[in-house]
CSV table of C-alpha atoms in Angstrom, one decimal:
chain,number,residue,atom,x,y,z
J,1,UNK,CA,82.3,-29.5,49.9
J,2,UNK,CA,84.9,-26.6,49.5
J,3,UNK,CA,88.0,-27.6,47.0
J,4,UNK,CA,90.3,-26.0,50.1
J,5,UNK,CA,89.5,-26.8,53.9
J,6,UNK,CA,91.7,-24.3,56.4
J,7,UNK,CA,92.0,-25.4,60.0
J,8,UNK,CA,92.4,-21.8,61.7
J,9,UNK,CA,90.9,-19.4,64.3
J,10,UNK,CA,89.9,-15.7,63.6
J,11,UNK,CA,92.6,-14.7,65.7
J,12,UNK,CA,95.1,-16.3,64.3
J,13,UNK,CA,97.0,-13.8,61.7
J,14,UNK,CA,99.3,-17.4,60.1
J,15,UNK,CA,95.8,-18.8,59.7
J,16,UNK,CA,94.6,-15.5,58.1
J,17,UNK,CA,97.7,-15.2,55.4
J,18,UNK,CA,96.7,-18.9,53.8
J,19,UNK,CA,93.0,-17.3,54.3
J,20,UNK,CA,94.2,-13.6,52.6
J,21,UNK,CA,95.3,-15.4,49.6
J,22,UNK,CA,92.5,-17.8,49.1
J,23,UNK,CA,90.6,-15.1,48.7
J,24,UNK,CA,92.6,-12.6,46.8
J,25,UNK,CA,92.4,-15.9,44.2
J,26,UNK,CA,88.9,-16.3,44.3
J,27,UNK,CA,89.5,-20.2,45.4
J,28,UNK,CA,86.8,-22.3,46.4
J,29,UNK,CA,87.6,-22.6,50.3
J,30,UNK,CA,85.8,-22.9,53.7
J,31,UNK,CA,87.7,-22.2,57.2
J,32,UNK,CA,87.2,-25.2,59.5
J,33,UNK,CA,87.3,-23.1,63.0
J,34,UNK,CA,89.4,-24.9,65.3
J,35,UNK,CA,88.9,-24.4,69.0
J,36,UNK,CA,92.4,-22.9,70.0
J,37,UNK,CA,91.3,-21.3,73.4
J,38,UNK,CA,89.6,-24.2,74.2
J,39,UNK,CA,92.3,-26.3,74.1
J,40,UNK,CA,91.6,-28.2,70.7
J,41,UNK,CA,95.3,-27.9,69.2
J,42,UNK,CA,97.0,-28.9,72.4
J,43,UNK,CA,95.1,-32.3,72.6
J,44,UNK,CA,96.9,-35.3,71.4
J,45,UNK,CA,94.1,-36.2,69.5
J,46,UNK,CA,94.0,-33.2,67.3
J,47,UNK,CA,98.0,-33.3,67.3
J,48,UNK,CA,97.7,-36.8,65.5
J,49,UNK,CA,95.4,-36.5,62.6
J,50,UNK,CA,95.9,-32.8,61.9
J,51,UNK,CA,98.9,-31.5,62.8
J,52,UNK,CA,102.0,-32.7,65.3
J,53,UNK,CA,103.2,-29.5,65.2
J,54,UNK,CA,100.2,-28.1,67.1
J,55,UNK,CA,99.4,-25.0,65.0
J,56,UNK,CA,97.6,-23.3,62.5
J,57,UNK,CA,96.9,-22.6,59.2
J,58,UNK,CA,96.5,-26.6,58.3
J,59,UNK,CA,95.5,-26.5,54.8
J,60,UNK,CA,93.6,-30.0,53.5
J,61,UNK,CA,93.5,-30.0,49.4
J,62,UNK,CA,93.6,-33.5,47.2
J,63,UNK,CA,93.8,-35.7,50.3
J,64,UNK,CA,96.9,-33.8,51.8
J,65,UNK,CA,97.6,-32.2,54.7
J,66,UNK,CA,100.0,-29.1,54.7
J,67,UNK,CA,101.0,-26.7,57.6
J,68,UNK,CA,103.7,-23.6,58.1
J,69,UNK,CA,102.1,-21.0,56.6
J,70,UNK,CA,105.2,-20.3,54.1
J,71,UNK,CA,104.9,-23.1,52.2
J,72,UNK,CA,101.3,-23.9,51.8
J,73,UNK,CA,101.4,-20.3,50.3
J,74,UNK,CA,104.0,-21.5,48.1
J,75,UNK,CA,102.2,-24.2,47.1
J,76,UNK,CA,99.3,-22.2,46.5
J,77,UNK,CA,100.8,-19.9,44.4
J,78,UNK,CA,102.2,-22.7,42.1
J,79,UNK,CA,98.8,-24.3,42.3
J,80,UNK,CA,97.0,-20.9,41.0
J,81,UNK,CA,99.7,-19.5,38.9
J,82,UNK,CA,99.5,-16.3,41.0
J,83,UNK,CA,101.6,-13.9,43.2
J,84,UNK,CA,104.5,-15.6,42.4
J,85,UNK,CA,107.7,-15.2,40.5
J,86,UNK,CA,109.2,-16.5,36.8
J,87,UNK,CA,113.0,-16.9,37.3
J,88,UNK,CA,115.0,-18.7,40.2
J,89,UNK,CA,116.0,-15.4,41.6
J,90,UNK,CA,113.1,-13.5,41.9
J,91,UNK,CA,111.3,-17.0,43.8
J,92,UNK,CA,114.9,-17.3,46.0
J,93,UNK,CA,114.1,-13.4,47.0
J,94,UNK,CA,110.6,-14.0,47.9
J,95,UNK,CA,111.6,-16.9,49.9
J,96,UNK,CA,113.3,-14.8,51.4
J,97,UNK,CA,111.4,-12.0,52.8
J,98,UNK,CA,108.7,-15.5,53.5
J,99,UNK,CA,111.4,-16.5,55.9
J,100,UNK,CA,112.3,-13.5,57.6
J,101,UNK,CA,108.6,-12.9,57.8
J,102,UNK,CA,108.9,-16.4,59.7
J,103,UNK,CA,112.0,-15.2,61.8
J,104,UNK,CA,112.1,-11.6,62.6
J,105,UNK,CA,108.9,-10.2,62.0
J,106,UNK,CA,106.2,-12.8,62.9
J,107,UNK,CA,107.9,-14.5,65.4
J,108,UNK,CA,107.9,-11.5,67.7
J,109,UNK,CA,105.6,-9.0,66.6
J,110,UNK,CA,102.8,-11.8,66.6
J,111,UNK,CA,103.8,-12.9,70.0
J,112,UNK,CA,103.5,-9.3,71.0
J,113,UNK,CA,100.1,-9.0,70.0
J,114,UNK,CA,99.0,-12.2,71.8
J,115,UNK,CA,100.9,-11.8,75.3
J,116,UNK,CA,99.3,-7.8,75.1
J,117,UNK,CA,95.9,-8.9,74.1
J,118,UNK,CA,95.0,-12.3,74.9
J,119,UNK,CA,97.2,-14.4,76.9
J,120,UNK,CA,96.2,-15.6,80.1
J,121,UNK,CA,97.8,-13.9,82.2
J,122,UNK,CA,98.8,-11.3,79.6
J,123,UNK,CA,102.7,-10.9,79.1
J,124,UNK,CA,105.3,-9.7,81.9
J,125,UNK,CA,106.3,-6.0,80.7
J,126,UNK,CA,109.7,-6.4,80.2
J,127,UNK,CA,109.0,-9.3,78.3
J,128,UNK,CA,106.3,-7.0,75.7
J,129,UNK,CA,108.8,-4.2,75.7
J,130,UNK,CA,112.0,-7.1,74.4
J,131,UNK,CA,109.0,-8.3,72.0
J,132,UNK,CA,108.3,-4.6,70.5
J,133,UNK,CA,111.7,-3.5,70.2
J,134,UNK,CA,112.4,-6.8,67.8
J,135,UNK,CA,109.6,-6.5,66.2
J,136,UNK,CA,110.7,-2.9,66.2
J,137,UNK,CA,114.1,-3.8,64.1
J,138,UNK,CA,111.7,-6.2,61.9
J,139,UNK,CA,109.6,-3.0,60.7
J,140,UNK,CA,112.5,-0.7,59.9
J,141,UNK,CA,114.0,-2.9,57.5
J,142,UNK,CA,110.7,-3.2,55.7
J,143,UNK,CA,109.5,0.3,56.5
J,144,UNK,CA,112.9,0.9,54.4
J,145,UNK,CA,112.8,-1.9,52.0
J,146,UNK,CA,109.6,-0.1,50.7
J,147,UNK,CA,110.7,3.1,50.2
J,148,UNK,CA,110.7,3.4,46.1
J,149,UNK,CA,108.8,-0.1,45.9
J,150,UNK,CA,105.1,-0.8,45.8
J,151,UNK,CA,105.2,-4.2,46.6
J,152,UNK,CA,108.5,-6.2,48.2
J,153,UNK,CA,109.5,-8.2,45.3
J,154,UNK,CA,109.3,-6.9,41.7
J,155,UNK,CA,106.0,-5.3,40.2
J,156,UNK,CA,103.1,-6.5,42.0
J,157,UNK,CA,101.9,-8.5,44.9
J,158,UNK,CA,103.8,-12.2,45.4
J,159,UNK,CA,103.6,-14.4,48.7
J,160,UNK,CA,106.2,-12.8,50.5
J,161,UNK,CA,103.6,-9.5,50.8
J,162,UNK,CA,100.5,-11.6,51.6
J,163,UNK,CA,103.6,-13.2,54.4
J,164,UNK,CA,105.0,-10.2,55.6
J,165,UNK,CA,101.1,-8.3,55.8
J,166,UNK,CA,99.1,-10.8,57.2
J,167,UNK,CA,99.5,-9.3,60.8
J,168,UNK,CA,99.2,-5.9,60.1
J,169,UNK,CA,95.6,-6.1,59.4
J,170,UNK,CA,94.4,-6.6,62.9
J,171,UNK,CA,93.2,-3.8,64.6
J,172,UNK,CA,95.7,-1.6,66.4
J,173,UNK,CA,94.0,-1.8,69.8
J,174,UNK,CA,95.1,-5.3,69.7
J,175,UNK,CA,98.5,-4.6,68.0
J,176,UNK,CA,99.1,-1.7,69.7
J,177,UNK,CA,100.9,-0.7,66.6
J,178,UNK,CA,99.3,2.8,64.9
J,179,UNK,CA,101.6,2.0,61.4
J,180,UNK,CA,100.1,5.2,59.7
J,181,UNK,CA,101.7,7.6,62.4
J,182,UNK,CA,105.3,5.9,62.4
J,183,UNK,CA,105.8,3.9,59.3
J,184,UNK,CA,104.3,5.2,56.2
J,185,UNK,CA,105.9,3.4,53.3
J,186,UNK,CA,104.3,0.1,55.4
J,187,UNK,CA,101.4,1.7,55.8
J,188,UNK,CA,100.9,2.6,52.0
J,189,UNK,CA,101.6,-0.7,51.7
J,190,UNK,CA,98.7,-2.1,53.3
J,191,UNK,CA,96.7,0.5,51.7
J,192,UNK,CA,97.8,-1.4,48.2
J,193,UNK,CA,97.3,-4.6,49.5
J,194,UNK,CA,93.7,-3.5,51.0
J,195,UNK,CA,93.0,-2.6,47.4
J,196,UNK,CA,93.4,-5.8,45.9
J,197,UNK,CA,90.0,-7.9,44.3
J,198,UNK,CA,88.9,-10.5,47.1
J,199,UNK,CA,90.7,-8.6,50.2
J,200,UNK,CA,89.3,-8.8,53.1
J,201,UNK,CA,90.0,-8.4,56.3
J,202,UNK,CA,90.9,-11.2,59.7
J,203,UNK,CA,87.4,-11.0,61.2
J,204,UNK,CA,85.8,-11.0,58.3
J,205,UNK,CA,87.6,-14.2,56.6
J,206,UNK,CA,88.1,-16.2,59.6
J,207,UNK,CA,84.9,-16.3,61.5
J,208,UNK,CA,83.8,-19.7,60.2
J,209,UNK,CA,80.8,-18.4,58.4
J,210,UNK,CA,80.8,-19.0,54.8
J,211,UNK,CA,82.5,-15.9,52.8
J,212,UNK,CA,80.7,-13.4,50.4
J,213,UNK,CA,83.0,-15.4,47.6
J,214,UNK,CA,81.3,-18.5,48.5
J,215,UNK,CA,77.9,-17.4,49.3
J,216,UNK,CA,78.2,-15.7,45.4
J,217,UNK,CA,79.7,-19.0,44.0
N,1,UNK,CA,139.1,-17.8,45.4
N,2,UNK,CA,137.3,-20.1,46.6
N,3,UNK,CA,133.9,-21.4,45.0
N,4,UNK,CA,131.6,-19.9,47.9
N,5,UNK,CA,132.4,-17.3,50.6
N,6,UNK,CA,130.3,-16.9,53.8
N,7,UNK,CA,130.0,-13.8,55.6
N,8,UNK,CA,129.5,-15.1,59.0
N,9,UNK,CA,130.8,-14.8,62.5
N,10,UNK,CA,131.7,-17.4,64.4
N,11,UNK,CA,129.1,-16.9,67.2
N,12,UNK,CA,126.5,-17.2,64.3
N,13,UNK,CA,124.4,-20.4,64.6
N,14,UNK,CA,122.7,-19.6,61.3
N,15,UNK,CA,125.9,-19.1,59.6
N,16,UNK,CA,126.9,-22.6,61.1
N,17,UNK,CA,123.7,-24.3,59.2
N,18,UNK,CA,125.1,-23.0,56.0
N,19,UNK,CA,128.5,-23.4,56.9
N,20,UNK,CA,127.7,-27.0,57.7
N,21,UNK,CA,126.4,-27.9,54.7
N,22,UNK,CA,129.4,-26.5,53.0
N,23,UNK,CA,131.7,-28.9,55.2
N,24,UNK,CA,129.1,-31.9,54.6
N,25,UNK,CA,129.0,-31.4,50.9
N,26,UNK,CA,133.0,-30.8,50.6
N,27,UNK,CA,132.6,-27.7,48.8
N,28,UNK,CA,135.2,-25.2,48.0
N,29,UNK,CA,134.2,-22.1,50.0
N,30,UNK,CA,135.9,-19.9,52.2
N,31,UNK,CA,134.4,-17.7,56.2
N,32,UNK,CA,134.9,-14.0,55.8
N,33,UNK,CA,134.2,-13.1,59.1
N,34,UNK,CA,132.3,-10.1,60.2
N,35,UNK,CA,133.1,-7.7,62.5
N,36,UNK,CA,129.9,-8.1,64.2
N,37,UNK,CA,130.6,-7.3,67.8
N,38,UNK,CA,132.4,-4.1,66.6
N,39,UNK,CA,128.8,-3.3,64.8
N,40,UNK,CA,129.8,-4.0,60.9
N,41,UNK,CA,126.3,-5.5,60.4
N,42,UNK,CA,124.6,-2.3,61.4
N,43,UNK,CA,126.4,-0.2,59.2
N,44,UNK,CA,124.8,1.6,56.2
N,45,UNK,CA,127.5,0.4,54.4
N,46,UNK,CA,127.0,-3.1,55.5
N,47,UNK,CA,123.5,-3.2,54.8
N,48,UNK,CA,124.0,-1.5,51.4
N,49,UNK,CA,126.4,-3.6,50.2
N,50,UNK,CA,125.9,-6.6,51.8
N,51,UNK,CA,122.8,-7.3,53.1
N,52,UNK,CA,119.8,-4.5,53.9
N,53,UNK,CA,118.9,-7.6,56.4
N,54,UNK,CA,121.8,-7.0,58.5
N,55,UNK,CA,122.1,-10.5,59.4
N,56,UNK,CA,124.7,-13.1,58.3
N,57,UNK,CA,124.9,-15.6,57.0
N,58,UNK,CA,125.1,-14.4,53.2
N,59,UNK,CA,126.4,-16.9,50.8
N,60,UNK,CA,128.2,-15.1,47.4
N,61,UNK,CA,128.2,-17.5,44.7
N,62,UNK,CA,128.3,-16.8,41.4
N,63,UNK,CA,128.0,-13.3,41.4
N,64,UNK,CA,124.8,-13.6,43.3
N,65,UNK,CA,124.3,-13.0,46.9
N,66,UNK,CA,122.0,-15.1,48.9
N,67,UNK,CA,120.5,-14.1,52.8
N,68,UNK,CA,118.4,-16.1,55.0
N,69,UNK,CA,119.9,-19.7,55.7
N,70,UNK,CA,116.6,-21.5,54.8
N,71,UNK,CA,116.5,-20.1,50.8
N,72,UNK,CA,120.7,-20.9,50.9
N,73,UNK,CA,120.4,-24.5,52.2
N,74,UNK,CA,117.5,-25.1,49.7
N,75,UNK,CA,119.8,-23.5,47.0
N,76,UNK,CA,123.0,-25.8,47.5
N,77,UNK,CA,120.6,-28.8,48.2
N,78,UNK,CA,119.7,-27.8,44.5
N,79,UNK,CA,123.2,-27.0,43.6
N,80,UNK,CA,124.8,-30.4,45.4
N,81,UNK,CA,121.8,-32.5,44.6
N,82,UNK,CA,122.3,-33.2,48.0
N,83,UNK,CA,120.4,-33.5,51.5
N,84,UNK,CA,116.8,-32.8,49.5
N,85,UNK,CA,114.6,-34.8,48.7
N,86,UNK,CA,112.8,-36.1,44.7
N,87,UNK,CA,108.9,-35.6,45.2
N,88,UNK,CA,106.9,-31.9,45.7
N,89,UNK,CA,105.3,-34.0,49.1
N,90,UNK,CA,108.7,-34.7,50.5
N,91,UNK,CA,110.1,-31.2,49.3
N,92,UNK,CA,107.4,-29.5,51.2
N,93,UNK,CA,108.0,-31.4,54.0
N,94,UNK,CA,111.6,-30.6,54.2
N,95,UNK,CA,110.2,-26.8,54.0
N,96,UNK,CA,107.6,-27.3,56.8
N,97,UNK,CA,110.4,-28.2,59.1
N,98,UNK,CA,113.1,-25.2,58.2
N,99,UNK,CA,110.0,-23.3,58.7
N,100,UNK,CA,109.3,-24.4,61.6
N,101,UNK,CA,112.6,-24.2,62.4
N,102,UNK,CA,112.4,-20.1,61.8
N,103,UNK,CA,109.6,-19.7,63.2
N,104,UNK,CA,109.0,-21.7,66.8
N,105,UNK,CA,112.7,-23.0,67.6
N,106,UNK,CA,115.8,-20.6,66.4
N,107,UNK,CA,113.7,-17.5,66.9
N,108,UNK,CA,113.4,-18.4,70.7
N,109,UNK,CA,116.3,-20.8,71.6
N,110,UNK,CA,118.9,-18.7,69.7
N,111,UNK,CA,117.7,-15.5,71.1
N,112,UNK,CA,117.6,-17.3,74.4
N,113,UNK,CA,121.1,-18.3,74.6
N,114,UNK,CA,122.3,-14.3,72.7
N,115,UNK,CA,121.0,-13.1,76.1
N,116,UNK,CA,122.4,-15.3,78.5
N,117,UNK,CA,125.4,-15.5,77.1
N,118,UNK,CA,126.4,-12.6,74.6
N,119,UNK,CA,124.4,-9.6,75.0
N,120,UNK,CA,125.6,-6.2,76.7
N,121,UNK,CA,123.3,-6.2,79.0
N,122,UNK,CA,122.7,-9.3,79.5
N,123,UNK,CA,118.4,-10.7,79.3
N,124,UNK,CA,116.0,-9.7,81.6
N,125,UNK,CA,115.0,-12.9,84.0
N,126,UNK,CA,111.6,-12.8,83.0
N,127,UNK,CA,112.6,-12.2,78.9
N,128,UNK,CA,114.8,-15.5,79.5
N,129,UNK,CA,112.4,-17.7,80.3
N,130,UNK,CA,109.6,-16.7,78.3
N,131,UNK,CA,112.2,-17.8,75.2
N,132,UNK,CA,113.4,-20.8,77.4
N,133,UNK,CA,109.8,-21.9,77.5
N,134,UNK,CA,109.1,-21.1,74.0
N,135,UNK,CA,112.0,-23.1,72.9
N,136,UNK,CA,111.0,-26.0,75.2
N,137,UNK,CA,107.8,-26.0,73.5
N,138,UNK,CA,109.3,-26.5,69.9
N,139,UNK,CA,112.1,-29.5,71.6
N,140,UNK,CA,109.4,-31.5,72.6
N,141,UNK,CA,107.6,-31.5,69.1
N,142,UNK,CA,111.0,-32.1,67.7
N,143,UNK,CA,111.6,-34.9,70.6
N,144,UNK,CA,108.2,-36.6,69.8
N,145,UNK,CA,108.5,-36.3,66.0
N,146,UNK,CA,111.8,-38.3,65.6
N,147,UNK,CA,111.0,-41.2,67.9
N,148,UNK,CA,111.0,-43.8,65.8
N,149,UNK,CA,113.2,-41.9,63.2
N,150,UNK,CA,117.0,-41.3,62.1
N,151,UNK,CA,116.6,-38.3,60.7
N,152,UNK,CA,113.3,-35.9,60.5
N,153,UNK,CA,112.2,-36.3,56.7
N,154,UNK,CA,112.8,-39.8,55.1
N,155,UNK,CA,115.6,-42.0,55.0
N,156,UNK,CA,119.1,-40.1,56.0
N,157,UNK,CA,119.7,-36.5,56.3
N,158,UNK,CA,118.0,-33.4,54.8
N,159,UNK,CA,118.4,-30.1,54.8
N,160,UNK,CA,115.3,-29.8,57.6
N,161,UNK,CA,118.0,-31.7,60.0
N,162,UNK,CA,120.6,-29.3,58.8
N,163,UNK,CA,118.6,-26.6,59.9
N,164,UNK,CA,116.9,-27.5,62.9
N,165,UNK,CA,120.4,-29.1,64.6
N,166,UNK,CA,122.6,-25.7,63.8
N,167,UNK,CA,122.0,-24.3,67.1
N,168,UNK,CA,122.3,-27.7,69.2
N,169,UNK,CA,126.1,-28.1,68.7
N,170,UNK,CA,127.2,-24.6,70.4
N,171,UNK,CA,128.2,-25.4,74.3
N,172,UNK,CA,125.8,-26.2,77.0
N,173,UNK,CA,128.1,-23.5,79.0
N,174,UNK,CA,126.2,-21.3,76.3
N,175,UNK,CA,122.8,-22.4,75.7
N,176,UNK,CA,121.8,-23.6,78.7
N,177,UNK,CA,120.1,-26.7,76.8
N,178,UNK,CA,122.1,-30.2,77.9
N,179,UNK,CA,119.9,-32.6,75.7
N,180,UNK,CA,121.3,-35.7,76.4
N,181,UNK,CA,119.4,-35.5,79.4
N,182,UNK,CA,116.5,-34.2,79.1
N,183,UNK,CA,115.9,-34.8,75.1
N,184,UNK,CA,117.2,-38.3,74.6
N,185,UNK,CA,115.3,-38.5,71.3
N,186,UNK,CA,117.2,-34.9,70.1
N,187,UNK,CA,120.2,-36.4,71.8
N,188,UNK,CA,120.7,-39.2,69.6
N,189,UNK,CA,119.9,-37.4,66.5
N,190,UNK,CA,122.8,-34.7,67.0
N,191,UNK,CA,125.1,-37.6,67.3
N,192,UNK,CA,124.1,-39.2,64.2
N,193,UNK,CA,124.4,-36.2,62.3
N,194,UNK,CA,127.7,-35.2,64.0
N,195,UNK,CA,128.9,-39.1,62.6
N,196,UNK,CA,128.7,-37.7,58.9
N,197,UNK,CA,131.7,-37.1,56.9
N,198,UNK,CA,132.4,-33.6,56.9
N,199,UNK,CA,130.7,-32.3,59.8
N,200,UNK,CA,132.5,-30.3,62.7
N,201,UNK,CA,131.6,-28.1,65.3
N,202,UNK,CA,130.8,-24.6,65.1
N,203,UNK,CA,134.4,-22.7,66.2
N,204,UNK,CA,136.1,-25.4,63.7
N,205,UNK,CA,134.3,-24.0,60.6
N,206,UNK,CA,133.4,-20.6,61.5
N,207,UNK,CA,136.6,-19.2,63.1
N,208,UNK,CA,138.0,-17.5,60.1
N,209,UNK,CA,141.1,-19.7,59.3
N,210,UNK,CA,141.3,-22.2,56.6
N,211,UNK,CA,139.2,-25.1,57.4
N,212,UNK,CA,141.1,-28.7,57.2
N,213,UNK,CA,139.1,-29.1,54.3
N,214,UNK,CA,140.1,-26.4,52.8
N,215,UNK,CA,143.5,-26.8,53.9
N,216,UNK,CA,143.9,-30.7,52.3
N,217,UNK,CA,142.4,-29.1,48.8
């Protein structure tokens, strides 16, 4: 048995951040695919022994439980000794590009992606086009945050990139965002990110079979 | 000078979270109210200054300034030794919920009630109650989670209840949301909270006059 268990779904991107770093950190992990169009989340059962909340990524490790994707990456980086940051500052300032990833980014660009590509029915125009234009305002910050940087928070990759990336990985027919044509310093970005030892992309992590890093360990 | 200012506006439920601590905790801090309705926030000078965010609240303390009210509640909870919590379990529990909080509730019920109540136009029908639903979605886990419970992590308040209650104390007139009749379980828990030493409502702290409190030090 894996030393990490992650309840998720290919197409969830929350699910694929906790995912993204396991990987980039070469953890022993194994997805445990949940059944989210089927229903599985939204059943009371499933609600009481993994997650009241009714979401993924639920990460299991030592016995515990943890969901919200922010802090299990939190804890992961603490756990590994990775992508994090030294002094109180530099961990406040990841926090809080985590959050905002959480607030205005996620929060709408994520819910544009579904209601465009998956809901049933798919979302009422006006309410994708009040979707896109927030998630909109959510890109130009970072697209300007970026400029001069290579990653968000100091030298290097932290959670707050694996966060704020973990979306913009899935293919632009379902996005309907084409980054490379309207925001290069993001798109760079991902570029980095893609670079990184153990990256891989959603479909690839999330499918429920086991992963090249586990087939090789 | 007082120990803490808050740029805020008094429209601001996020600002209130932080500004609600503040009055909870009896610090020595001091509102300097935005201009946001003139546009201040989306100034260059604003964001270059201030916060590239363009958001309030921002909490100066210490020659430091602090954006996004989840890392500034978890900051004075550390500063205060106040409304946390001792063990990493609890601590990421309090997380979970102010990320939760981000995430599923303020990003749709705050936005909700901005465009029904604030925003030139005013929301689309169909944009209002997609967010009305969402938000509906996150009350009822909130509504099932604290039967049974005082407050949503442990024994008396946290920072989680800080958070996730900011938004419930503006007007019905404004949000549109009168729990105590359809969220009796919410209901209850606003009133215990609102029983604390210190608290008061939104247009008492964040009007831009000197607070009582600040007024009696």
């Amino acid at each position: 048995m894996a030393e990490f268990a992650l309840h998720c779904f290919p197409q969830s991107g929350n699910a694929y951040k906790v995912a993204l770093f396991l990987s980039l950190a070469g953890a022993d992990w194994a997805p445990i695919v949940v059944d989210y169009f089927g229903g599985e989340t939204r059943t009371s059962k499933w609600r009481e022994t993994v997650n009241e909340m009714g979401e993924v990524p639920v990460l299991e490790h030592q016995g515990q439980k943890l969901s919200q994707s922010g802090i299990i990456l939190d804890y992961l980086s603490e756990h590994f000794g990775v992508f994090g940051r030294k002094t109180p500052e530099k961990k406040r300032e990841i926090w809080r590009w985590v959050l905002f990833d959480n607030h205005k980014f996620t929060s709408y660009f994520a819910t544009h992606r579904w209601l465009r590509s998956f809901a049933v029915p798919l979302g009422h125009p006006e309410v994708l086009a009040f979707l896109r234009n927030r998630a909109d305002g959510a890109l130009a910050i970072v697209e300007k945050h970026l400029t001069g940087r290579s990653f968000l928070v100091g030298e290097g990759p932290t959670i707050a990139d694996v966060s704020l990336l973990g979306y913009l990985y899935f293919p632009v027919a379902e996005t309907g965002y084409d980054l490379s044509a309207s925001h290069p310093q993001i798109y760079a970005w991902t570029r980095r990110a893609a670079a990184l030892p153990g990256w891989r992309p959603p479909y690839q992590l999330l499918t429920g079979l086991p992963t090249e890093r586990l087939a090789q360990g």
